[in-house]
């Protein structure tokens, strides 16, 4: 392949089925993912994980920690610090309970998959070391959905630090994909005293990598990625620190990016609005592009 764009073999058939009306799109599930940044001597680096090759969706692709909203993330008992739920709702373009759920999912999934917790005992502090048997027991209970995030925070006497997250962009999985997500991407800085680890059962490798190096690896076909991952990596290039990226987040456009497929002559054209580099031309009746 010319680059590392992930493209499943069943997409051409599903695109054609959508075009001829025989495929009914599924409703996307709310989700959140976090581009966790830290300073290095060579500039900001982002934390990425590689999905196991055995995963049905995007196996072998590099991504950020994240996942779907747990219905209990809507729980209004969640301890909260930072911008109000109303402010978040206005910024994310959803209702207040949905805004809380999306932010909770971002924080919870980052803790579940990377062991990093954006929460603290008060609005001006963040927990330090989150390793150890007791922390691991709670993390495992969250992953198993035996413990809600609200219960976890209450047990620990912590409040979610929503001010540590900057909403960056929003992508919706194409209508022809059977596993659809409406995903909000956030930026955050690695809290002092905490460290990442591969805590996800879905990943076989984690790395800290400069956004420009990760994007270059994709361009060379060495790193497999989905379009939103590549797009966000390119957007992060040029920021001199995590703080600069966080400061830029409030001005970011959160209009959802949704891929479109249309029939043009003898081919199906797949486009992501505003991201021409991901355009695919698929022969109508042919196979996936190389």
PDB file of C-alpha atoms in Angstrom:
ATOM      1  CA  UNK A   1       0.000   0.000   0.000  1.00  0.00           C
ATOM      2  CA  UNK A   2       1.124   3.573  -0.614  1.00  0.00           C
ATOM      3  CA  UNK A   3       0.471   4.530   2.999  1.00  0.00           C
ATOM      4  CA  UNK A   4      -0.844   3.000   6.194  1.00  0.00           C
ATOM      5  CA  UNK A   5      -4.537   3.792   5.723  1.00  0.00           C
ATOM      6  CA  UNK A   6      -6.630   0.981   7.196  1.00  0.00           C
ATOM      7  CA  UNK A   7      -9.246  -0.181   4.688  1.00  0.00           C
ATOM      8  CA  UNK A   8     -11.251  -3.365   5.434  1.00  0.00           C
ATOM      9  CA  UNK A   9     -11.945  -5.713   2.527  1.00  0.00           C
ATOM     10  CA  UNK A  10     -15.724  -5.707   3.040  1.00  0.00           C
ATOM     11  CA  UNK A  11     -16.105  -1.940   2.663  1.00  0.00           C
ATOM     12  CA  UNK A  12     -16.575  -1.861  -1.142  1.00  0.00           C
ATOM     13  CA  UNK A  13     -19.502  -4.304  -0.952  1.00  0.00           C
ATOM     14  CA  UNK A  14     -21.021  -2.421   1.975  1.00  0.00           C
ATOM     15  CA  UNK A  15     -20.598   0.914   0.192  1.00  0.00           C
ATOM     16  CA  UNK A  16     -22.387  -0.443  -2.872  1.00  0.00           C
ATOM     17  CA  UNK A  17     -25.156  -1.877  -0.670  1.00  0.00           C
ATOM     18  CA  UNK A  18     -25.615   1.522   0.975  1.00  0.00           C
ATOM     19  CA  UNK A  19     -25.701   3.212  -2.420  1.00  0.00           C
ATOM     20  CA  UNK A  20     -28.386   0.884  -3.788  1.00  0.00           C
ATOM     21  CA  UNK A  21     -30.511   1.040  -0.632  1.00  0.00           C
ATOM     22  CA  UNK A  22     -30.030  -2.536   0.596  1.00  0.00           C
ATOM     23  CA  UNK A  23     -27.962  -1.533   3.647  1.00  0.00           C
ATOM     24  CA  UNK A  24     -29.533   0.276   6.584  1.00  0.00           C
ATOM     25  CA  UNK A  25     -26.997   2.278   8.626  1.00  0.00           C
ATOM     26  CA  UNK A  26     -26.746   1.423  12.319  1.00  0.00           C
ATOM     27  CA  UNK A  27     -26.969   4.187  14.900  1.00  0.00           C
ATOM     28  CA  UNK A  28     -23.470   5.262  16.007  1.00  0.00           C
ATOM     29  CA  UNK A  29     -22.552   4.770  19.651  1.00  0.00           C
ATOM     30  CA  UNK A  30     -21.186   7.737  21.611  1.00  0.00           C
ATOM     31  CA  UNK A  31     -17.455   7.434  22.294  1.00  0.00           C
ATOM     32  CA  UNK A  32     -14.419   9.449  23.362  1.00  0.00           C
ATOM     33  CA  UNK A  33     -10.683   9.187  22.849  1.00  0.00           C
ATOM     34  CA  UNK A  34      -7.774  11.123  24.338  1.00  0.00           C
ATOM     35  CA  UNK A  35      -4.564  12.320  22.719  1.00  0.00           C
ATOM     36  CA  UNK A  36      -2.375  12.222  25.814  1.00  0.00           C
ATOM     37  CA  UNK A  37       0.670  14.493  25.409  1.00  0.00           C
ATOM     38  CA  UNK A  38       3.929  14.957  27.289  1.00  0.00           C
ATOM     39  CA  UNK A  39       6.988  17.158  26.852  1.00  0.00           C
ATOM     40  CA  UNK A  40      10.252  15.677  25.570  1.00  0.00           C
ATOM     41  CA  UNK A  41      13.586  17.207  24.591  1.00  0.00           C
ATOM     42  CA  UNK A  42      12.537  16.822  20.947  1.00  0.00           C
ATOM     43  CA  UNK A  43       9.100  18.368  21.443  1.00  0.00           C
ATOM     44  CA  UNK A  44       5.669  17.047  22.437  1.00  0.00           C
ATOM     45  CA  UNK A  45       5.028  13.312  22.149  1.00  0.00           C
ATOM     46  CA  UNK A  46       1.645  11.582  22.025  1.00  0.00           C
ATOM     47  CA  UNK A  47       0.760   8.273  23.635  1.00  0.00           C
ATOM     48  CA  UNK A  48      -0.472   5.655  21.141  1.00  0.00           C
ATOM     49  CA  UNK A  49      -1.389   1.999  21.356  1.00  0.00           C
ATOM     50  CA  UNK A  50      -1.401  -0.658  18.663  1.00  0.00           C
ATOM     51  CA  UNK A  51      -4.581  -2.698  18.462  1.00  0.00           C
ATOM     52  CA  UNK A  52      -4.031  -6.447  18.462  1.00  0.00           C
ATOM     53  CA  UNK A  53      -4.040  -7.997  14.998  1.00  0.00           C
ATOM     54  CA  UNK A  54      -6.823 -10.320  16.154  1.00  0.00           C
ATOM     55  CA  UNK A  55      -9.240  -7.400  16.683  1.00  0.00           C
ATOM     56  CA  UNK A  56     -12.160  -7.493  14.260  1.00  0.00           C
ATOM     57  CA  UNK A  57     -12.105  -3.718  13.774  1.00  0.00           C
ATOM     58  CA  UNK A  58      -8.851  -1.972  12.833  1.00  0.00           C
ATOM     59  CA  UNK A  59      -6.644  -4.858  13.943  1.00  0.00           C
ATOM     60  CA  UNK A  60      -2.978  -3.826  13.897  1.00  0.00           C
ATOM     61  CA  UNK A  61      -3.819  -0.122  13.661  1.00  0.00           C
ATOM     62  CA  UNK A  62      -2.354   2.530  15.931  1.00  0.00           C
ATOM     63  CA  UNK A  63      -4.839   4.602  17.942  1.00  0.00           C
ATOM     64  CA  UNK A  64      -5.272   6.581  21.146  1.00  0.00           C
ATOM     65  CA  UNK A  65      -6.803   5.344  24.407  1.00  0.00           C
ATOM     66  CA  UNK A  66     -10.566   5.547  24.201  1.00  0.00           C
ATOM     67  CA  UNK A  67     -13.839   3.713  23.864  1.00  0.00           C
ATOM     68  CA  UNK A  68     -17.593   3.816  24.083  1.00  0.00           C
ATOM     69  CA  UNK A  69     -19.714   5.577  26.678  1.00  0.00           C
ATOM     70  CA  UNK A  70     -20.885   3.437  29.586  1.00  0.00           C
ATOM     71  CA  UNK A  71     -24.596   4.232  30.182  1.00  0.00           C
ATOM     72  CA  UNK A  72     -23.664   4.945  33.809  1.00  0.00           C
ATOM     73  CA  UNK A  73     -21.373   7.761  32.659  1.00  0.00           C
ATOM     74  CA  UNK A  74     -24.574   9.851  32.475  1.00  0.00           C
ATOM     75  CA  UNK A  75     -24.850   9.532  36.271  1.00  0.00           C
ATOM     76  CA  UNK A  76     -25.289  13.014  37.745  1.00  0.00           C
ATOM     77  CA  UNK A  77     -23.574  11.878  40.943  1.00  0.00           C
ATOM     78  CA  UNK A  78     -20.189  12.016  39.220  1.00  0.00           C
ATOM     79  CA  UNK A  79     -17.868  14.325  41.170  1.00  0.00           C
ATOM     80  CA  UNK A  80     -16.963  17.169  38.823  1.00  0.00           C
ATOM     81  CA  UNK A  81     -14.369  19.955  38.769  1.00  0.00           C
ATOM     82  CA  UNK A  82     -13.627  22.486  36.046  1.00  0.00           C
ATOM     83  CA  UNK A  83     -15.930  24.015  33.418  1.00  0.00           C
ATOM     84  CA  UNK A  84     -19.593  23.369  34.179  1.00  0.00           C
ATOM     85  CA  UNK A  85     -21.632  20.669  32.493  1.00  0.00           C
ATOM     86  CA  UNK A  86     -23.604  23.434  30.763  1.00  0.00           C
ATOM     87  CA  UNK A  87     -20.369  24.870  29.310  1.00  0.00           C
ATOM     88  CA  UNK A  88     -19.303  21.427  28.141  1.00  0.00           C
ATOM     89  CA  UNK A  89     -22.722  20.803  26.600  1.00  0.00           C
ATOM     90  CA  UNK A  90     -22.490  24.021  24.610  1.00  0.00           C
ATOM     91  CA  UNK A  91     -18.939  23.216  23.487  1.00  0.00           C
ATOM     92  CA  UNK A  92     -19.708  19.621  22.465  1.00  0.00           C
ATOM     93  CA  UNK A  93     -23.094  20.418  20.931  1.00  0.00           C
ATOM     94  CA  UNK A  94     -25.073  17.951  23.063  1.00  0.00           C
ATOM     95  CA  UNK A  95     -27.300  17.913  26.153  1.00  0.00           C
ATOM     96  CA  UNK A  96     -25.716  18.301  29.596  1.00  0.00           C
ATOM     97  CA  UNK A  97     -26.078  14.645  30.573  1.00  0.00           C
ATOM     98  CA  UNK A  98     -24.536  13.604  27.247  1.00  0.00           C
ATOM     99  CA  UNK A  99     -21.675  16.063  27.707  1.00  0.00           C
ATOM    100  CA  UNK A 100     -20.907  14.628  31.117  1.00  0.00           C
ATOM    101  CA  UNK A 101     -21.042  11.084  29.750  1.00  0.00           C
ATOM    102  CA  UNK A 102     -18.639  11.900  26.914  1.00  0.00           C
ATOM    103  CA  UNK A 103     -16.131  13.597  29.237  1.00  0.00           C
ATOM    104  CA  UNK A 104     -16.466  10.766  31.761  1.00  0.00           C
ATOM    105  CA  UNK A 105     -15.847   8.225  29.004  1.00  0.00           C
ATOM    106  CA  UNK A 106     -12.689  10.090  27.966  1.00  0.00           C
ATOM    107  CA  UNK A 107     -11.296  10.099  31.513  1.00  0.00           C
ATOM    108  CA  UNK A 108     -12.443   6.591  32.390  1.00  0.00           C
ATOM    109  CA  UNK A 109     -11.121   4.991  29.192  1.00  0.00           C
ATOM    110  CA  UNK A 110      -7.752   6.732  29.573  1.00  0.00           C
ATOM    111  CA  UNK A 111      -7.459   5.239  33.041  1.00  0.00           C
ATOM    112  CA  UNK A 112      -8.654   1.810  31.908  1.00  0.00           C
ATOM    113  CA  UNK A 113      -6.312   1.588  28.902  1.00  0.00           C
ATOM    114  CA  UNK A 114      -3.311   3.689  29.907  1.00  0.00           C
ATOM    115  CA  UNK A 115      -3.422   3.785  33.709  1.00  0.00           C
ATOM    116  CA  UNK A 116      -3.572   7.604  33.678  1.00  0.00           C
ATOM    117  CA  UNK A 117      -6.261   9.300  35.766  1.00  0.00           C
ATOM    118  CA  UNK A 118      -7.359  12.902  35.163  1.00  0.00           C
ATOM    119  CA  UNK A 119      -8.905  13.381  38.584  1.00  0.00           C
ATOM    120  CA  UNK A 120      -7.935  14.852  41.927  1.00  0.00           C
ATOM    121  CA  UNK A 121      -9.087  15.374  45.517  1.00  0.00           C
ATOM    122  CA  UNK A 122      -9.896  19.030  44.784  1.00  0.00           C
ATOM    123  CA  UNK A 123     -10.249  21.357  41.759  1.00  0.00           C
ATOM    124  CA  UNK A 124      -6.564  22.342  41.880  1.00  0.00           C
ATOM    125  CA  UNK A 125      -4.767  19.011  42.217  1.00  0.00           C
ATOM    126  CA  UNK A 126      -4.361  15.689  40.423  1.00  0.00           C
ATOM    127  CA  UNK A 127      -3.620  12.288  41.900  1.00  0.00           C
ATOM    128  CA  UNK A 128       0.001  11.174  41.664  1.00  0.00           C
ATOM    129  CA  UNK A 129       1.077   7.564  41.330  1.00  0.00           C
ATOM    130  CA  UNK A 130      -1.881   5.366  40.330  1.00  0.00           C
ATOM    131  CA  UNK A 131      -0.042   2.052  40.414  1.00  0.00           C
ATOM    132  CA  UNK A 132      -0.326  -0.636  43.055  1.00  0.00           C
ATOM    133  CA  UNK A 133      -2.640  -3.577  43.815  1.00  0.00           C
ATOM    134  CA  UNK A 134      -5.514  -1.467  45.163  1.00  0.00           C
ATOM    135  CA  UNK A 135      -5.529   0.845  42.144  1.00  0.00           C
ATOM    136  CA  UNK A 136      -5.294  -2.133  39.797  1.00  0.00           C
ATOM    137  CA  UNK A 137      -8.258  -3.817  41.508  1.00  0.00           C
ATOM    138  CA  UNK A 138     -10.390  -0.726  40.956  1.00  0.00           C
ATOM    139  CA  UNK A 139      -9.215  -0.375  37.349  1.00  0.00           C
ATOM    140  CA  UNK A 140     -10.082  -4.021  36.630  1.00  0.00           C
ATOM    141  CA  UNK A 141     -13.524  -3.515  38.197  1.00  0.00           C
ATOM    142  CA  UNK A 142     -14.111  -0.523  35.914  1.00  0.00           C
ATOM    143  CA  UNK A 143     -13.094  -2.532  32.851  1.00  0.00           C
ATOM    144  CA  UNK A 144     -15.422  -5.380  33.868  1.00  0.00           C
ATOM    145  CA  UNK A 145     -18.229  -2.824  34.478  1.00  0.00           C
ATOM    146  CA  UNK A 146     -18.508  -4.111  38.033  1.00  0.00           C
ATOM    147  CA  UNK A 147     -17.878  -0.553  39.233  1.00  0.00           C
ATOM    148  CA  UNK A 148     -19.246   2.653  37.756  1.00  0.00           C
ATOM    149  CA  UNK A 149     -16.980   5.655  37.308  1.00  0.00           C
ATOM    150  CA  UNK A 150     -19.113   7.658  39.763  1.00  0.00           C
ATOM    151  CA  UNK A 151     -18.694   4.931  42.374  1.00  0.00           C
ATOM    152  CA  UNK A 152     -14.960   4.780  41.716  1.00  0.00           C
ATOM    153  CA  UNK A 153     -14.529   8.526  42.226  1.00  0.00           C
ATOM    154  CA  UNK A 154     -16.666   8.463  45.382  1.00  0.00           C
ATOM    155  CA  UNK A 155     -14.669   5.573  46.813  1.00  0.00           C
ATOM    156  CA  UNK A 156     -11.437   7.461  46.212  1.00  0.00           C
ATOM    157  CA  UNK A 157     -12.714  10.876  47.259  1.00  0.00           C
ATOM    158  CA  UNK A 158     -11.819  12.279  43.838  1.00  0.00           C
ATOM    159  CA  UNK A 159     -13.372  14.686  41.375  1.00  0.00           C
ATOM    160  CA  UNK A 160     -13.095  14.429  37.605  1.00  0.00           C
ATOM    161  CA  UNK A 161     -10.852  17.267  36.352  1.00  0.00           C
ATOM    162  CA  UNK A 162     -12.774  18.277  33.225  1.00  0.00           C
ATOM    163  CA  UNK A 163     -10.530  21.329  32.842  1.00  0.00           C
ATOM    164  CA  UNK A 164      -7.618  19.047  31.958  1.00  0.00           C
ATOM    165  CA  UNK A 165      -9.342  18.002  28.726  1.00  0.00           C
ATOM    166  CA  UNK A 166      -9.559  20.091  25.572  1.00  0.00           C
ATOM    167  CA  UNK A 167     -12.151  19.085  22.971  1.00  0.00           C
ATOM    168  CA  UNK A 168     -10.265  18.825  19.677  1.00  0.00           C
ATOM    169  CA  UNK A 169     -12.406  17.275  16.928  1.00  0.00           C
ATOM    170  CA  UNK A 170     -15.319  14.936  16.282  1.00  0.00           C
ATOM    171  CA  UNK A 171     -15.528  12.074  13.793  1.00  0.00           C
ATOM    172  CA  UNK A 172     -18.442   9.742  13.038  1.00  0.00           C
ATOM    173  CA  UNK A 173     -17.794   6.261  11.631  1.00  0.00           C
ATOM    174  CA  UNK A 174     -19.081   6.006   8.020  1.00  0.00           C
ATOM    175  CA  UNK A 175     -22.682   4.878   7.522  1.00  0.00           C
ATOM    176  CA  UNK A 176     -21.627   1.713   5.700  1.00  0.00           C
ATOM    177  CA  UNK A 177     -19.550   0.380   8.623  1.00  0.00           C
ATOM    178  CA  UNK A 178     -21.308  -2.084  10.929  1.00  0.00           C
ATOM    179  CA  UNK A 179     -19.411  -0.894  14.041  1.00  0.00           C
ATOM    180  CA  UNK A 180     -20.216   2.797  14.224  1.00  0.00           C
ATOM    181  CA  UNK A 181     -19.057   5.398  16.741  1.00  0.00           C
ATOM    182  CA  UNK A 182     -19.705   9.101  17.201  1.00  0.00           C
ATOM    183  CA  UNK A 183     -16.322   9.967  18.677  1.00  0.00           C
ATOM    184  CA  UNK A 184     -15.091  13.135  20.366  1.00  0.00           C
ATOM    185  CA  UNK A 185     -11.293  13.536  20.398  1.00  0.00           C
ATOM    186  CA  UNK A 186      -9.715  15.367  23.328  1.00  0.00           C
ATOM    187  CA  UNK A 187      -6.191  16.556  24.125  1.00  0.00           C
ATOM    188  CA  UNK A 188      -4.694  16.301  27.612  1.00  0.00           C
ATOM    189  CA  UNK A 189      -1.280  16.552  29.232  1.00  0.00           C
ATOM    190  CA  UNK A 190       0.192  13.662  31.205  1.00  0.00           C
ATOM    191  CA  UNK A 191      -0.198  14.659  34.871  1.00  0.00           C
ATOM    192  CA  UNK A 192       2.981  15.072  36.904  1.00  0.00           C
ATOM    193  CA  UNK A 193       3.801  11.948  38.886  1.00  0.00           C
ATOM    194  CA  UNK A 194       1.797   9.606  36.660  1.00  0.00           C
ATOM    195  CA  UNK A 195       3.076   7.295  33.944  1.00  0.00           C
ATOM    196  CA  UNK A 196       1.432   5.349  31.166  1.00  0.00           C
ATOM    197  CA  UNK A 197       1.408   1.602  30.758  1.00  0.00           C
ATOM    198  CA  UNK A 198      -0.247  -0.895  28.461  1.00  0.00           C
ATOM    199  CA  UNK A 199      -3.293  -1.728  30.566  1.00  0.00           C
ATOM    200  CA  UNK A 200      -5.528  -2.590  27.612  1.00  0.00           C
ATOM    201  CA  UNK A 201      -6.358  -6.150  26.613  1.00  0.00           C
ATOM    202  CA  UNK A 202      -6.988  -4.806  23.104  1.00  0.00           C
ATOM    203  CA  UNK A 203      -3.423  -3.558  22.544  1.00  0.00           C
ATOM    204  CA  UNK A 204      -0.147  -5.421  22.082  1.00  0.00           C
ATOM    205  CA  UNK A 205       2.115  -2.358  22.118  1.00  0.00           C
ATOM    206  CA  UNK A 206       2.192   1.231  23.350  1.00  0.00           C
ATOM    207  CA  UNK A 207       4.541   4.040  22.358  1.00  0.00           C
ATOM    208  CA  UNK A 208       5.287   7.687  23.043  1.00  0.00           C
ATOM    209  CA  UNK A 209       5.945   9.226  19.661  1.00  0.00           C
ATOM    210  CA  UNK A 210       6.163  12.711  18.173  1.00  0.00           C
ATOM    211  CA  UNK A 211       3.080  13.427  16.037  1.00  0.00           C
ATOM    212  CA  UNK A 212       5.263  14.228  13.008  1.00  0.00           C
ATOM    213  CA  UNK A 213       7.134  10.916  13.361  1.00  0.00           C
ATOM    214  CA  UNK A 214       3.899   8.949  13.650  1.00  0.00           C
ATOM    215  CA  UNK A 215       2.466  10.712  10.593  1.00  0.00           C
ATOM    216  CA  UNK A 216       5.689  10.021   8.673  1.00  0.00           C
ATOM    217  CA  UNK A 217       5.433   6.340   9.614  1.00  0.00           C
ATOM    218  CA  UNK A 218       1.916   6.303   8.204  1.00  0.00           C
ATOM    219  CA  UNK A 219       3.020   8.038   4.993  1.00  0.00           C
ATOM    220  CA  UNK A 220       5.703   5.365   4.479  1.00  0.00           C
ATOM    221  CA  UNK A 221       3.201   2.559   5.037  1.00  0.00           C
ATOM    222  CA  UNK A 222       4.993   1.480   8.214  1.00  0.00           C
ATOM    223  CA  UNK A 223       2.217   2.390  10.685  1.00  0.00           C
ATOM    224  CA  UNK A 224      -1.377   1.369  10.063  1.00  0.00           C
ATOM    225  CA  UNK A 225      -4.001   3.938  11.088  1.00  0.00           C
ATOM    226  CA  UNK A 226      -7.569   5.073  10.580  1.00  0.00           C
ATOM    227  CA  UNK A 227      -8.172   8.461   8.904  1.00  0.00           C
ATOM    228  CA  UNK A 228      -9.137  10.294  12.143  1.00  0.00           C
ATOM    229  CA  UNK A 229      -5.876   9.225  13.786  1.00  0.00           C
ATOM    230  CA  UNK A 230      -3.745  10.465  10.906  1.00  0.00           C
ATOM    231  CA  UNK A 231      -5.718  13.702  10.630  1.00  0.00           C
ATOM    232  CA  UNK A 232      -5.334  14.512  14.320  1.00  0.00           C
ATOM    233  CA  UNK A 233      -1.624  13.686  14.276  1.00  0.00           C
ATOM    234  CA  UNK A 234      -1.106  16.167  11.466  1.00  0.00           C
ATOM    235  CA  UNK A 235      -3.121  18.775  13.384  1.00  0.00           C
ATOM    236  CA  UNK A 236      -0.876  18.384  16.439  1.00  0.00           C
ATOM    237  CA  UNK A 237       2.314  19.068  14.474  1.00  0.00           C
ATOM    238  CA  UNK A 238       3.643  22.536  15.169  1.00  0.00           C
ATOM    239  CA  UNK A 239       2.614  22.889  18.792  1.00  0.00           C
ATOM    240  CA  UNK A 240       5.635  23.419  21.007  1.00  0.00           C
ATOM    241  CA  UNK A 241       4.156  21.875  24.135  1.00  0.00           C
ATOM    242  CA  UNK A 242       1.072  20.093  25.491  1.00  0.00           C
ATOM    243  CA  UNK A 243       0.065  23.406  27.071  1.00  0.00           C
ATOM    244  CA  UNK A 244       0.034  25.084  23.645  1.00  0.00           C
ATOM    245  CA  UNK A 245      -2.221  22.366  22.229  1.00  0.00           C
ATOM    246  CA  UNK A 246      -4.586  22.650  25.189  1.00  0.00           C
ATOM    247  CA  UNK A 247      -4.714  26.421  24.796  1.00  0.00           C
ATOM    248  CA  UNK A 248      -5.675  26.011  21.126  1.00  0.00           C
ATOM    249  CA  UNK A 249      -8.457  23.499  21.808  1.00  0.00           C
ATOM    250  CA  UNK A 250     -11.313  25.945  22.639  1.00  0.00           C
ATOM    251  CA  UNK A 251     -11.106  27.464  19.161  1.00  0.00           C
ATOM    252  CA  UNK A 252     -11.208  24.117  17.357  1.00  0.00           C
ATOM    253  CA  UNK A 253     -14.155  23.382  15.047  1.00  0.00           C
ATOM    254  CA  UNK A 254     -16.185  20.411  16.336  1.00  0.00           C
ATOM    255  CA  UNK A 255     -18.374  19.998  13.252  1.00  0.00           C
ATOM    256  CA  UNK A 256     -18.568  16.197  12.812  1.00  0.00           C
ATOM    257  CA  UNK A 257     -16.510  14.630  10.047  1.00  0.00           C
ATOM    258  CA  UNK A 258     -18.542  11.899   8.333  1.00  0.00           C
ATOM    259  CA  UNK A 259     -17.295   9.970   5.307  1.00  0.00           C
ATOM    260  CA  UNK A 260     -19.536   9.974   2.245  1.00  0.00           C
ATOM    261  CA  UNK A 261     -19.771   7.381  -0.527  1.00  0.00           C
ATOM    262  CA  UNK A 262     -21.364   8.175  -3.881  1.00  0.00           C
ATOM    263  CA  UNK A 263     -21.588   6.566  -7.302  1.00  0.00           C
ATOM    264  CA  UNK A 264     -19.708   8.461 -10.000  1.00  0.00           C
ATOM    265  CA  UNK A 265     -19.791   6.790 -13.401  1.00  0.00           C
ATOM    266  CA  UNK A 266     -18.299   3.320 -13.064  1.00  0.00           C
ATOM    267  CA  UNK A 267     -16.846   3.779  -9.617  1.00  0.00           C
ATOM    268  CA  UNK A 268     -17.731   4.457  -6.006  1.00  0.00           C
ATOM    269  CA  UNK A 269     -15.988   7.525  -4.592  1.00  0.00           C
ATOM    270  CA  UNK A 270     -15.372   7.572  -0.853  1.00  0.00           C
ATOM    271  CA  UNK A 271     -14.542  10.961   0.662  1.00  0.00           C
ATOM    272  CA  UNK A 272     -13.995  12.501   4.077  1.00  0.00           C
ATOM    273  CA  UNK A 273     -15.097  16.181   3.887  1.00  0.00           C
ATOM    274  CA  UNK A 274     -12.156  18.486   4.481  1.00  0.00           C
ATOM    275  CA  UNK A 275      -9.644  15.629   4.260  1.00  0.00           C
ATOM    276  CA  UNK A 276      -8.910  14.990   0.596  1.00  0.00           C
ATOM    277  CA  UNK A 277      -5.912  12.754   1.299  1.00  0.00           C
ATOM    278  CA  UNK A 278      -8.238   9.916   2.344  1.00  0.00           C
ATOM    279  CA  UNK A 279     -10.343   9.880  -0.850  1.00  0.00           C
ATOM    280  CA  UNK A 280     -10.769   6.412  -2.364  1.00  0.00           C
ATOM    281  CA  UNK A 281     -11.928   5.485  -5.878  1.00  0.00           C
ATOM    282  CA  UNK A 282     -13.441   1.992  -5.948  1.00  0.00           C
ATOM    283  CA  UNK A 283     -14.475   0.343  -9.254  1.00  0.00           C
ATOM    284  CA  UNK A 284     -18.213  -0.348  -9.138  1.00  0.00           C
ATOM    285  CA  UNK A 285     -18.277  -4.099  -8.811  1.00  0.00           C
ATOM    286  CA  UNK A 286     -14.539  -4.306  -8.135  1.00  0.00           C
ATOM    287  CA  UNK A 287     -12.440  -4.945  -5.069  1.00  0.00           C
ATOM    288  CA  UNK A 288     -10.958  -2.651  -2.470  1.00  0.00           C
ATOM    289  CA  UNK A 289      -8.187  -0.315  -3.656  1.00  0.00           C
ATOM    290  CA  UNK A 290      -4.622  -1.297  -2.935  1.00  0.00           C
TER     291      UNK A 290
END
